[in-house]
CSV table of C-alpha atoms in Angstrom, one decimal:
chain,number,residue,atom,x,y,z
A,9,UNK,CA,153.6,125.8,4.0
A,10,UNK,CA,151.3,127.8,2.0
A,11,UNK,CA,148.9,125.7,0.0
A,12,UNK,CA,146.1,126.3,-2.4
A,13,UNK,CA,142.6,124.5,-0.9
A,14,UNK,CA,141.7,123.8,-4.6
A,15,UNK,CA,144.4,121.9,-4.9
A,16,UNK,CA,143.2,118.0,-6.7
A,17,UNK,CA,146.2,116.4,-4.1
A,18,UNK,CA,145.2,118.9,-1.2
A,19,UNK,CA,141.5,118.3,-1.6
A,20,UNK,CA,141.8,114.1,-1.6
A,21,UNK,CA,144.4,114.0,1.3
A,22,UNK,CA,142.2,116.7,3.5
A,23,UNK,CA,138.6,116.6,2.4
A,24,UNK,CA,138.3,113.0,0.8
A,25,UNK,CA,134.5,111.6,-0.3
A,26,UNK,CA,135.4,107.6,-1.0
A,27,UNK,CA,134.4,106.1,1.8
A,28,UNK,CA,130.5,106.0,0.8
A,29,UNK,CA,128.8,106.0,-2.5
A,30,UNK,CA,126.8,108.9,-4.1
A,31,UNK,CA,123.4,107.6,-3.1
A,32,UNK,CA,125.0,106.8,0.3
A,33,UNK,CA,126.3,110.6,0.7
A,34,UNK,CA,122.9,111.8,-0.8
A,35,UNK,CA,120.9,110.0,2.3
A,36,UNK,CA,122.8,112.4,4.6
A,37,UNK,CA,121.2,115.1,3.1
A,38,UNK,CA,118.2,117.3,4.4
A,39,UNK,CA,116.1,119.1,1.7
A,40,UNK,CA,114.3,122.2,3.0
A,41,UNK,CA,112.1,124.0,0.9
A,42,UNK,CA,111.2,126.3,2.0
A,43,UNK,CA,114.3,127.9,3.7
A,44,UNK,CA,115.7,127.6,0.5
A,45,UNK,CA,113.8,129.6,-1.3
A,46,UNK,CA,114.1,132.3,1.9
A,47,UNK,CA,117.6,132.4,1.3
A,48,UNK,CA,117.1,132.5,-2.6
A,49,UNK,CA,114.7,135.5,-2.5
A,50,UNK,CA,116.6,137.6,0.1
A,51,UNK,CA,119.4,137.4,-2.2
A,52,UNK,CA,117.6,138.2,-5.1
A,53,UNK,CA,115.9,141.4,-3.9
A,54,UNK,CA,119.0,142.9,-2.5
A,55,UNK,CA,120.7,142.1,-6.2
A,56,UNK,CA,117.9,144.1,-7.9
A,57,UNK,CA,118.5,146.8,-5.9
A,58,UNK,CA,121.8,147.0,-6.3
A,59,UNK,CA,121.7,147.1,-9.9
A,60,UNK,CA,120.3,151.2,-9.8
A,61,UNK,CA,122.4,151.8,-7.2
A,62,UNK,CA,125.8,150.6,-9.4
A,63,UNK,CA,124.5,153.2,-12.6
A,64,UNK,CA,124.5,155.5,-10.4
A,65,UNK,CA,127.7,155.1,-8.5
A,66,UNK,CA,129.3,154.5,-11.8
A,67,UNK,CA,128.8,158.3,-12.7
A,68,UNK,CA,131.8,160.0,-13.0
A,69,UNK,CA,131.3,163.5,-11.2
A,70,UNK,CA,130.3,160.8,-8.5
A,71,UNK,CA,133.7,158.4,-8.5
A,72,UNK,CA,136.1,162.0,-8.4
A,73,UNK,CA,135.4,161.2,-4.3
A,74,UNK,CA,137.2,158.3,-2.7
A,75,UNK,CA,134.5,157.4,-0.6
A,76,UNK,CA,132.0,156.5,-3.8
A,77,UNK,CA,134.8,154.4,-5.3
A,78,UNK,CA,135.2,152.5,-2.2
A,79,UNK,CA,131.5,152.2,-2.2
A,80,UNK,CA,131.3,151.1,-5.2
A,81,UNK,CA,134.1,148.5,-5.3
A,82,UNK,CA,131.9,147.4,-2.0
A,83,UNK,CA,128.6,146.7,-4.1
A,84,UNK,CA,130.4,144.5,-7.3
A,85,UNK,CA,132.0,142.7,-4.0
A,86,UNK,CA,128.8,142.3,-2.4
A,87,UNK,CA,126.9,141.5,-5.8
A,88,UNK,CA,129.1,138.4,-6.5
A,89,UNK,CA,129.2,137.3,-3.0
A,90,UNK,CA,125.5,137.2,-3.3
A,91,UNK,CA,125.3,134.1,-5.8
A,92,UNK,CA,126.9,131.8,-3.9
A,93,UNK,CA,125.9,132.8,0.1
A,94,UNK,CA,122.4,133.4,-1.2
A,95,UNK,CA,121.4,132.2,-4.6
A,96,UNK,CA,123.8,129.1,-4.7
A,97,UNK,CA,123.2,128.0,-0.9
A,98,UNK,CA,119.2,128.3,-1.5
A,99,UNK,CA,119.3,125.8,-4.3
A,100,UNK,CA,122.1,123.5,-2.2
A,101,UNK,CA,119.3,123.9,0.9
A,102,UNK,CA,116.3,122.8,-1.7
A,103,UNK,CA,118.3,120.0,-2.9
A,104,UNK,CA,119.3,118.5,0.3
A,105,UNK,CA,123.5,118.6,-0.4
A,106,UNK,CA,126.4,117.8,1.5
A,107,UNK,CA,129.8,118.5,0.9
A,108,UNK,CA,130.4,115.1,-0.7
A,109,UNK,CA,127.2,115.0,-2.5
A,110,UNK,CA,128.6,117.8,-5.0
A,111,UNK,CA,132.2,118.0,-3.5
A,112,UNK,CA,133.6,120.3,-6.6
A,113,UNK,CA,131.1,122.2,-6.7
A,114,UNK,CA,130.7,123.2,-3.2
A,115,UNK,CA,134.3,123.9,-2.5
A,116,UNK,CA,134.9,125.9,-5.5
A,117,UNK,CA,131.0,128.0,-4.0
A,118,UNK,CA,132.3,128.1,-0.4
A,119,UNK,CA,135.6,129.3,-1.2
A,120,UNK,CA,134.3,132.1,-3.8
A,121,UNK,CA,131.8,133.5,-1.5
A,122,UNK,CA,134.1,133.0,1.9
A,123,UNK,CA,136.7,135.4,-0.5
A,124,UNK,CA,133.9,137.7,-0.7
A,125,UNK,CA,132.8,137.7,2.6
A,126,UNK,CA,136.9,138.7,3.4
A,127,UNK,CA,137.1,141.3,0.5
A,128,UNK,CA,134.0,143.1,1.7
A,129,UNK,CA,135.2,143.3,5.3
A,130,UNK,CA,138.5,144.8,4.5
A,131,UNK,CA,136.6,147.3,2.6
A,132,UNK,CA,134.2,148.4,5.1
A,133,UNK,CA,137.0,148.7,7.4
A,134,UNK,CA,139.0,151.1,5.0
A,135,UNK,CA,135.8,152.8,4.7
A,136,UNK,CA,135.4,153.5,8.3
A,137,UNK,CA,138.9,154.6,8.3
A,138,UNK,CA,138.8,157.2,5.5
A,139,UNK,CA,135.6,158.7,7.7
A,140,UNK,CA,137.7,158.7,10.9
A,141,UNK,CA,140.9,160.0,9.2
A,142,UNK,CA,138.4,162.9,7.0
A,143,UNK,CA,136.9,164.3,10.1
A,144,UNK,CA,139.7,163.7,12.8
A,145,UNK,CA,143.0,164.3,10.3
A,146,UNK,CA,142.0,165.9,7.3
A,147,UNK,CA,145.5,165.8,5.9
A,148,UNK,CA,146.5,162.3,7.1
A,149,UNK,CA,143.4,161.4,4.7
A,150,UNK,CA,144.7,163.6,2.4
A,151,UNK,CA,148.0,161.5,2.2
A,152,UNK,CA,146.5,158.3,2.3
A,153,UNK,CA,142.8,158.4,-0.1
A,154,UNK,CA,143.3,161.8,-2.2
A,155,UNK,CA,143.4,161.1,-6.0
A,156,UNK,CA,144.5,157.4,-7.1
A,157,UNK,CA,145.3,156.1,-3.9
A,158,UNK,CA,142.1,154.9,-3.0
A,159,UNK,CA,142.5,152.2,-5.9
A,160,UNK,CA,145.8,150.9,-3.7
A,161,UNK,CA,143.4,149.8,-0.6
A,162,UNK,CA,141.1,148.3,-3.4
A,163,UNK,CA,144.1,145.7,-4.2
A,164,UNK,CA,145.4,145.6,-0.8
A,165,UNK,CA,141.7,144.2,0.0
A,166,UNK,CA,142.0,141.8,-3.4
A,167,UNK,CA,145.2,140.7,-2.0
A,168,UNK,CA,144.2,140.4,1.4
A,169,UNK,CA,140.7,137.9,0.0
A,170,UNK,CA,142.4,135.7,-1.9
A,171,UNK,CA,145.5,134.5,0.5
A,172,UNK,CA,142.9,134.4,3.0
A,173,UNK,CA,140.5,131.7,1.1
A,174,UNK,CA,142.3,130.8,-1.6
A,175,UNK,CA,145.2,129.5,0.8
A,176,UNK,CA,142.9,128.6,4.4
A,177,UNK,CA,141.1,126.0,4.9
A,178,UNK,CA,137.8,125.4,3.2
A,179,UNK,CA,134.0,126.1,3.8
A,180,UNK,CA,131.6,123.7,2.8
A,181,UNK,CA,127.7,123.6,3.0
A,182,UNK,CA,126.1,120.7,4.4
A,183,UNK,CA,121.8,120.6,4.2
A,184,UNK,CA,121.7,118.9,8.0
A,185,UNK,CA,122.6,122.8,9.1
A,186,UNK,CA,121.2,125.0,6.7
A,187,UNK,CA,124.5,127.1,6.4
A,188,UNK,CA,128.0,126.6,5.6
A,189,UNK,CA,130.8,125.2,8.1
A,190,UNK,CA,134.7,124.5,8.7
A,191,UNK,CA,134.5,120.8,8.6
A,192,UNK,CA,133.5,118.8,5.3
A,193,UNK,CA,131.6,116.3,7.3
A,194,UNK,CA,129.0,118.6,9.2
A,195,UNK,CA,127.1,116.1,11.4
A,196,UNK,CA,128.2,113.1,9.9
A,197,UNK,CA,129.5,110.6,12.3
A,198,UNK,CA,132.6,108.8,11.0
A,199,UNK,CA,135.7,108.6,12.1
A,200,UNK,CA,137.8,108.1,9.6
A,201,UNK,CA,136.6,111.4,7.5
A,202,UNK,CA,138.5,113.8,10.2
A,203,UNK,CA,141.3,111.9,11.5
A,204,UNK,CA,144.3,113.8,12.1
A,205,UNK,CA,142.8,116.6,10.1
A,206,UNK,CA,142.0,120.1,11.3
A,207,UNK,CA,139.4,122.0,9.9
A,208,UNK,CA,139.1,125.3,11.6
A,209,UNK,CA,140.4,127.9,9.6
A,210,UNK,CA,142.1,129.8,13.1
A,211,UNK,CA,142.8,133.0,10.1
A,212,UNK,CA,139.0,132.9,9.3
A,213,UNK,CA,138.5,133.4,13.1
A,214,UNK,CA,141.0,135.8,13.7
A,215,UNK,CA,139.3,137.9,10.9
A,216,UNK,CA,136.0,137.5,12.2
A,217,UNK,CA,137.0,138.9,15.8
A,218,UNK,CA,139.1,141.6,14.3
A,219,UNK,CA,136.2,142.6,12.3
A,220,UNK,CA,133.8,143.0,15.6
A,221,UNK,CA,136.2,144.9,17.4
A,222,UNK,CA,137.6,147.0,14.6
A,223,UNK,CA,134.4,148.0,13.0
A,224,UNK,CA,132.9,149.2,16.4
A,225,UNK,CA,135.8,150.8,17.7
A,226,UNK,CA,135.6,152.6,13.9
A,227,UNK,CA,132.0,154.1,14.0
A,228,UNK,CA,132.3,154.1,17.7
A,229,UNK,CA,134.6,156.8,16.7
A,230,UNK,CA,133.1,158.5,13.8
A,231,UNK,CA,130.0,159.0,15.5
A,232,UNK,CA,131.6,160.2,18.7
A,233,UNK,CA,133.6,162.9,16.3
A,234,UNK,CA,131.0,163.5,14.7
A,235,UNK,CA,128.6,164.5,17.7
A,236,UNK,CA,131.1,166.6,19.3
A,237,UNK,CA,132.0,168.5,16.4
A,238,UNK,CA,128.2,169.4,16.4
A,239,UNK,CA,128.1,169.8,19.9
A,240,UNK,CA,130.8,172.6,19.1
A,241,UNK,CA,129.7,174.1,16.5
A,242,UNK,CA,126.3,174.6,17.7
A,243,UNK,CA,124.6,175.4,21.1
A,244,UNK,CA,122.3,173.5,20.8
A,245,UNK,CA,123.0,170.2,19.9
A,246,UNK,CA,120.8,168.9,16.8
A,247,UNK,CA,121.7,166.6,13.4
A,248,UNK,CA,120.9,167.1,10.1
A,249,UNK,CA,119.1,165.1,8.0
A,250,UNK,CA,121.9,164.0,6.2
A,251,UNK,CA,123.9,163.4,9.4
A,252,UNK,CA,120.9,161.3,10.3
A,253,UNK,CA,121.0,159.6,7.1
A,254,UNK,CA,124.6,158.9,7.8
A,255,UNK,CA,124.2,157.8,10.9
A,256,UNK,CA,121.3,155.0,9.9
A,257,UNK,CA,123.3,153.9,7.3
A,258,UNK,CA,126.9,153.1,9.2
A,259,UNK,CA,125.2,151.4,12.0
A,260,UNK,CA,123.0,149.5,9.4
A,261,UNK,CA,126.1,148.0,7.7
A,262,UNK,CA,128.6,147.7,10.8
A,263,UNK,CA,125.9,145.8,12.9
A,264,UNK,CA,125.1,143.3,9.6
A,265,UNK,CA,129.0,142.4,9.1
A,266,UNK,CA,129.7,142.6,13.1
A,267,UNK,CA,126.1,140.2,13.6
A,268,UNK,CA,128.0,137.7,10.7
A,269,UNK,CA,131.0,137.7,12.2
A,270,UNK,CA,129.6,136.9,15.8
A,271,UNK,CA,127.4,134.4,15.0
A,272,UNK,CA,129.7,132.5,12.8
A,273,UNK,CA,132.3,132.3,15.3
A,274,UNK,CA,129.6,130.7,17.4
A,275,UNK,CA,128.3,128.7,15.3
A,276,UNK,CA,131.7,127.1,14.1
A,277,UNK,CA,132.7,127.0,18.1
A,278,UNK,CA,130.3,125.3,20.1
A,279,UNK,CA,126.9,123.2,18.9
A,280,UNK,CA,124.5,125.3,19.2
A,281,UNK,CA,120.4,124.8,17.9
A,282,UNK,CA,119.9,125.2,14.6
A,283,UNK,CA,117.7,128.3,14.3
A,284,UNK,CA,121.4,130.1,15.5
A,285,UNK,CA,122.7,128.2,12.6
A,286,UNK,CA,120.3,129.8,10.2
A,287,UNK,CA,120.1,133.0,11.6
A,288,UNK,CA,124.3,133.2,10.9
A,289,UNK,CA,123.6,132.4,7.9
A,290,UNK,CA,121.2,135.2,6.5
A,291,UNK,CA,123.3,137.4,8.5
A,292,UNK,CA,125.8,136.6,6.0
A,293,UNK,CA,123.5,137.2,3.4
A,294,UNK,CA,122.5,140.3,4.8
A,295,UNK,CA,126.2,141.7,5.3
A,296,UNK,CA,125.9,141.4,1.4
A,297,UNK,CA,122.8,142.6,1.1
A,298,UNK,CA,122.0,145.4,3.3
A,299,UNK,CA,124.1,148.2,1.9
A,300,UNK,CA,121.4,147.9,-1.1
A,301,UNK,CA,118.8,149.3,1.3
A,302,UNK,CA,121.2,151.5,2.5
A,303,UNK,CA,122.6,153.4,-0.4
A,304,UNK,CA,118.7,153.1,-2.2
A,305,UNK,CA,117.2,154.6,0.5
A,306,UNK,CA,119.3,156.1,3.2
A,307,UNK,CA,121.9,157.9,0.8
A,308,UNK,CA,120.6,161.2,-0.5
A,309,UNK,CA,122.9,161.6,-3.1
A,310,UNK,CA,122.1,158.1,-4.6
A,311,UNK,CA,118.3,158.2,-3.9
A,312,UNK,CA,118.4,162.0,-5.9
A,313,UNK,CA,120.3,160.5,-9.0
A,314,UNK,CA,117.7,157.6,-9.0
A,315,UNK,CA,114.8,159.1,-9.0
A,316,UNK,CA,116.4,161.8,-11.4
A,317,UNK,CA,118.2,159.6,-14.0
A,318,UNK,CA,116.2,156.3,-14.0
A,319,UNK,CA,112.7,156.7,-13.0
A,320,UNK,CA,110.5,157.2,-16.3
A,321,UNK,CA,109.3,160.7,-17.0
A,322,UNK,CA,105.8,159.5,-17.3
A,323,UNK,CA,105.9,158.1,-13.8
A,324,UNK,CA,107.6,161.2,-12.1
A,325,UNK,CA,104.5,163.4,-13.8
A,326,UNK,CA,102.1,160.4,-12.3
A,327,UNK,CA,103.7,160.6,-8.5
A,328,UNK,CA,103.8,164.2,-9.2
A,329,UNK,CA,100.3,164.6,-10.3
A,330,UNK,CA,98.6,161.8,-7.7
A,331,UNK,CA,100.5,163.4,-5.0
A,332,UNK,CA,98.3,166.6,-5.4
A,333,UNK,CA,101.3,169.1,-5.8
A,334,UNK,CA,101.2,172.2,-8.1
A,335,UNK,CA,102.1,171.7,-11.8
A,336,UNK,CA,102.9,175.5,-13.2
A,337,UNK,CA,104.6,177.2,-10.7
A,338,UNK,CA,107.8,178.9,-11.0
A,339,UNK,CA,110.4,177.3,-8.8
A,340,UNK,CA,113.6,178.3,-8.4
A,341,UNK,CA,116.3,175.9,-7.5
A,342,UNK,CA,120.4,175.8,-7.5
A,343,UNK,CA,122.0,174.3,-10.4
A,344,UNK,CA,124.2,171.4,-9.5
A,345,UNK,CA,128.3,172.2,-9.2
A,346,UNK,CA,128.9,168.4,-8.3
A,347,UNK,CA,130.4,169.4,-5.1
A,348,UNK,CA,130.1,166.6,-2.5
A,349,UNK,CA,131.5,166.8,0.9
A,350,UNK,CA,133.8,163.9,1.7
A,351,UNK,CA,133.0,163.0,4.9
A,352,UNK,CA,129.2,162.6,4.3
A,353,UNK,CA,129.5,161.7,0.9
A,354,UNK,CA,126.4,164.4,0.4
A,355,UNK,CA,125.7,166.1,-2.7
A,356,UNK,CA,125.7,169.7,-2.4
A,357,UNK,CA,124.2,172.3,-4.5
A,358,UNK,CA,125.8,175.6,-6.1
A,359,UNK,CA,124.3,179.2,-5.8
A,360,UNK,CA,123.2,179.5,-9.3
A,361,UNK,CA,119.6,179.1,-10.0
A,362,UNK,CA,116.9,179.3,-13.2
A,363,UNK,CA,113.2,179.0,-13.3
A,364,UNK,CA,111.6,176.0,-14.6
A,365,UNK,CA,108.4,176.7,-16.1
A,366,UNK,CA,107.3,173.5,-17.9
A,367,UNK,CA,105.4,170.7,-16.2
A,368,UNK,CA,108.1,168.3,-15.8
A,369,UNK,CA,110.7,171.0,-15.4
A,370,UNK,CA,109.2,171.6,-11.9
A,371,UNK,CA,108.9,168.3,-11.3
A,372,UNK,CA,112.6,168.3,-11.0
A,373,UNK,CA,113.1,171.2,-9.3
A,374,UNK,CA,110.8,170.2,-6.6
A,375,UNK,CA,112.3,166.6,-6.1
A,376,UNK,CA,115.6,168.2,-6.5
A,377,UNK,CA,115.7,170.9,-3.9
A,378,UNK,CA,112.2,171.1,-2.1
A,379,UNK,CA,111.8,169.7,1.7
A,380,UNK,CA,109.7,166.7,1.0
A,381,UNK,CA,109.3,165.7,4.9
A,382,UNK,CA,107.5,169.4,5.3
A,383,UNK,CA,104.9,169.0,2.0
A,384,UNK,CA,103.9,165.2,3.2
A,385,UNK,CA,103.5,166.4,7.2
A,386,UNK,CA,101.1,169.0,5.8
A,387,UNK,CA,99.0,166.9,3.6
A,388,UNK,CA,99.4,163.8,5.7
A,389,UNK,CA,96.0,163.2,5.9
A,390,UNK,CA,95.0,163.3,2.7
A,391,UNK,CA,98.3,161.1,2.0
A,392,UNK,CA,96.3,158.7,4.1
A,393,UNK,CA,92.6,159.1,2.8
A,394,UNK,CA,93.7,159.2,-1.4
A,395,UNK,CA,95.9,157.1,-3.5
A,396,UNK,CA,98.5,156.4,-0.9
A,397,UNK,CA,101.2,154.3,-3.0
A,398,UNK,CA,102.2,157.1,-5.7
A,399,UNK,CA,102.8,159.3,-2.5
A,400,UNK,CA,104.9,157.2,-0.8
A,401,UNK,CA,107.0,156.5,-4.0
A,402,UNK,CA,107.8,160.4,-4.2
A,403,UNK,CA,109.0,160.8,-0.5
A,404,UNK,CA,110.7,157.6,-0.9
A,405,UNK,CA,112.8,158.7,-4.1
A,406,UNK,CA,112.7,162.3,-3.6
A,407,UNK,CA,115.9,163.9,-2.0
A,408,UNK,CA,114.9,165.4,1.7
């Protein structure tokens, strides 16, 4: 039978907190200050990230490909995950909670974030399937992602996150671990809390191992495509920059969500030391938060728009200036046709081009279409001996 964990009847009959007083279920508890605060300001700077990174994606030339819609849908996932995996378990972890210290409140937290945590896989699987299908079977992806259809496999993922907290067992956070577990009573030794009650969620673990093996098997794929595609097409075997880019930025997020996974399936297994505990659980946080490093500084079409659109005009002419570069020349550079190329999600540029004669008009043409790698390889050492920082925020920003 199908039964929803917040449930008032559900909750008393599976996860009940009468058999000790408040003060008594508060003594259980472990404060840890300073982990909690880790976990709080992991969480943090991977939101603030993200926040660029959604303007961006929310552009409209941007969200006509399938790919930046899934990625997009992927960051508001990830974003709300966030508060309770990071923010919310950092101020549980300073406090010194258990489950039946703040029993409402942690079960409505644990089942939020475990939702997710779900969501957010079945996302990053669909998004290593639209990769596979784009480069193996164009026109099986055309069938399945072209136009609206991508906004089917954002329910179907919806769907798929709330039967599988909403109607599972519960997660709960207890301080003696540091990190959120199965049972409700997480090192607390009596035996009337779990009698005849099971608390592994088997669906939770069954999603967790198909996550492993279907997210390597995925890029395991893609890359191998991808590799002999280039092996093909060229003698000599060399990627791009952007296929390097795309190649950081897949195993980045696959090894985050696939570390999670692992580790939580451990963790909830066997008893194992504590430092495994806590390194699942900023795993978790990082399978949330890692994609904000990624698309900031790994995408080129995101890092572009960032610099482009939100970085102040009188900053872009300080970087500019401090970086030593040349203010009045004439550059030419291709206007943009908002052509991006599916399987990369690159942004590529049209065959038109106009001179930009102003100061801040060659700003922008540099950033936009220059080689920054080759311009900071040949003033390297001056990069080094003068006003390093304002530099660095150029090659950072500035599309390769």
């Amino acid at each position: 039978m199908v039964q929803l964990v917040l449930d008032p009847k559900f909750i008393q009959k599976n996860y009940p907190c009468d058999f000790l007083t408040q003060a008594e279920w508060k003594a259980y508890g472990n404060p840890n200050l300073f982990l909690g605060i880790a976990y709080i300001l992991i969480g943090l700077v991977c939101i603030l990230l993200y926040i660029p990174v959604i303007i961006i994606l929310m552009r409209k030339d941007l969200l006509e490909n399938s790919c930046y819609k899934l990625i997009l849908f992927l960051t508001f996932v990830d974003v709300l995950a966030l508060i309770p995996c990071s923010l919310i378990t950092g101020w549980l972890t300073i406090d010194g909670q258990v489950y039946c210290s703040s029993p409402t409140f942690i079960l409505y937290s644990g089942t939020i974030g475990m939702c997710g945590w779900n969501i957010s896989c079945f996302v990053c699987l669909v998004l290593a399937f639209n990769r596979c299908l784009d480069i193996c079977l164009p026109k099986v992806w055309e069938l399945l992602f072209a136009g609206k259809k991508t906004l089917l496999w954002i329910v179907a993922s919806i769907l798929y996150g709330v039967k599988m907290s909403f109607f599972a067992p519960g997660l709960f956070y207890s301080s003696r671990g540091g990190a959120w577990f199965y049972t409700p009573y997480y090192l607390i030794t009596v035996k009337e809390f779990s009698k005849d009650v099971e608390y592994m969620n088997w669906g939770e673990v069954v999603h967790n191992i198909i996550i492993v093996v279907g997210l390597s098997t995925m890029y395991t794929i893609f890359i191998g495509t991808l590799f002999c595609k280039l092996k093909t097409c060229k003698n000599k075997f060399k990627l791009s920059s952007s296929q390097k880019s795309l190649l950081i930025q897949t195993t980045f997020i696959c090894s985050a969500s696939m570390s999670c996974a692992g580790l939580y399936m451990v963790t909830n297994w066997i008893i194992v030391n504590k430092t495994v505990i806590i390194a699942s659980q900023i795993a978790w946080i990082l399978s949330h938060g890692c994609s904000s490093f990624s698309l900031a500084f790994c995408n080129k079409t995101i890092r572009t728009h960032i610099y482009q659109d939100l970085f102040p005009n009188r900053l872009k002419k300080y970087f500019y200036s401090k970086a030593g570069l040349p203010k009045g020349n004439t550059i030419k550079i291709a206007a943009q046709n908002n052509i991006y190329k599916r399987s990369e999600c690159v942004c590529l540029r049209g065959d038109k081009s106009f001179a930009a004669n102003s100061s801040l008009a060659s700003i922008k043409a540099f950033l936009t279409d220059f080689d920054l790698s080759k311009v900071f390889d040949s003033i390297l050492p001056d990069l080094i001996q003068h006003v390093l920082f304002p530099k660095l925020i150029i090659k950072t920003f500035g599309p390769n």
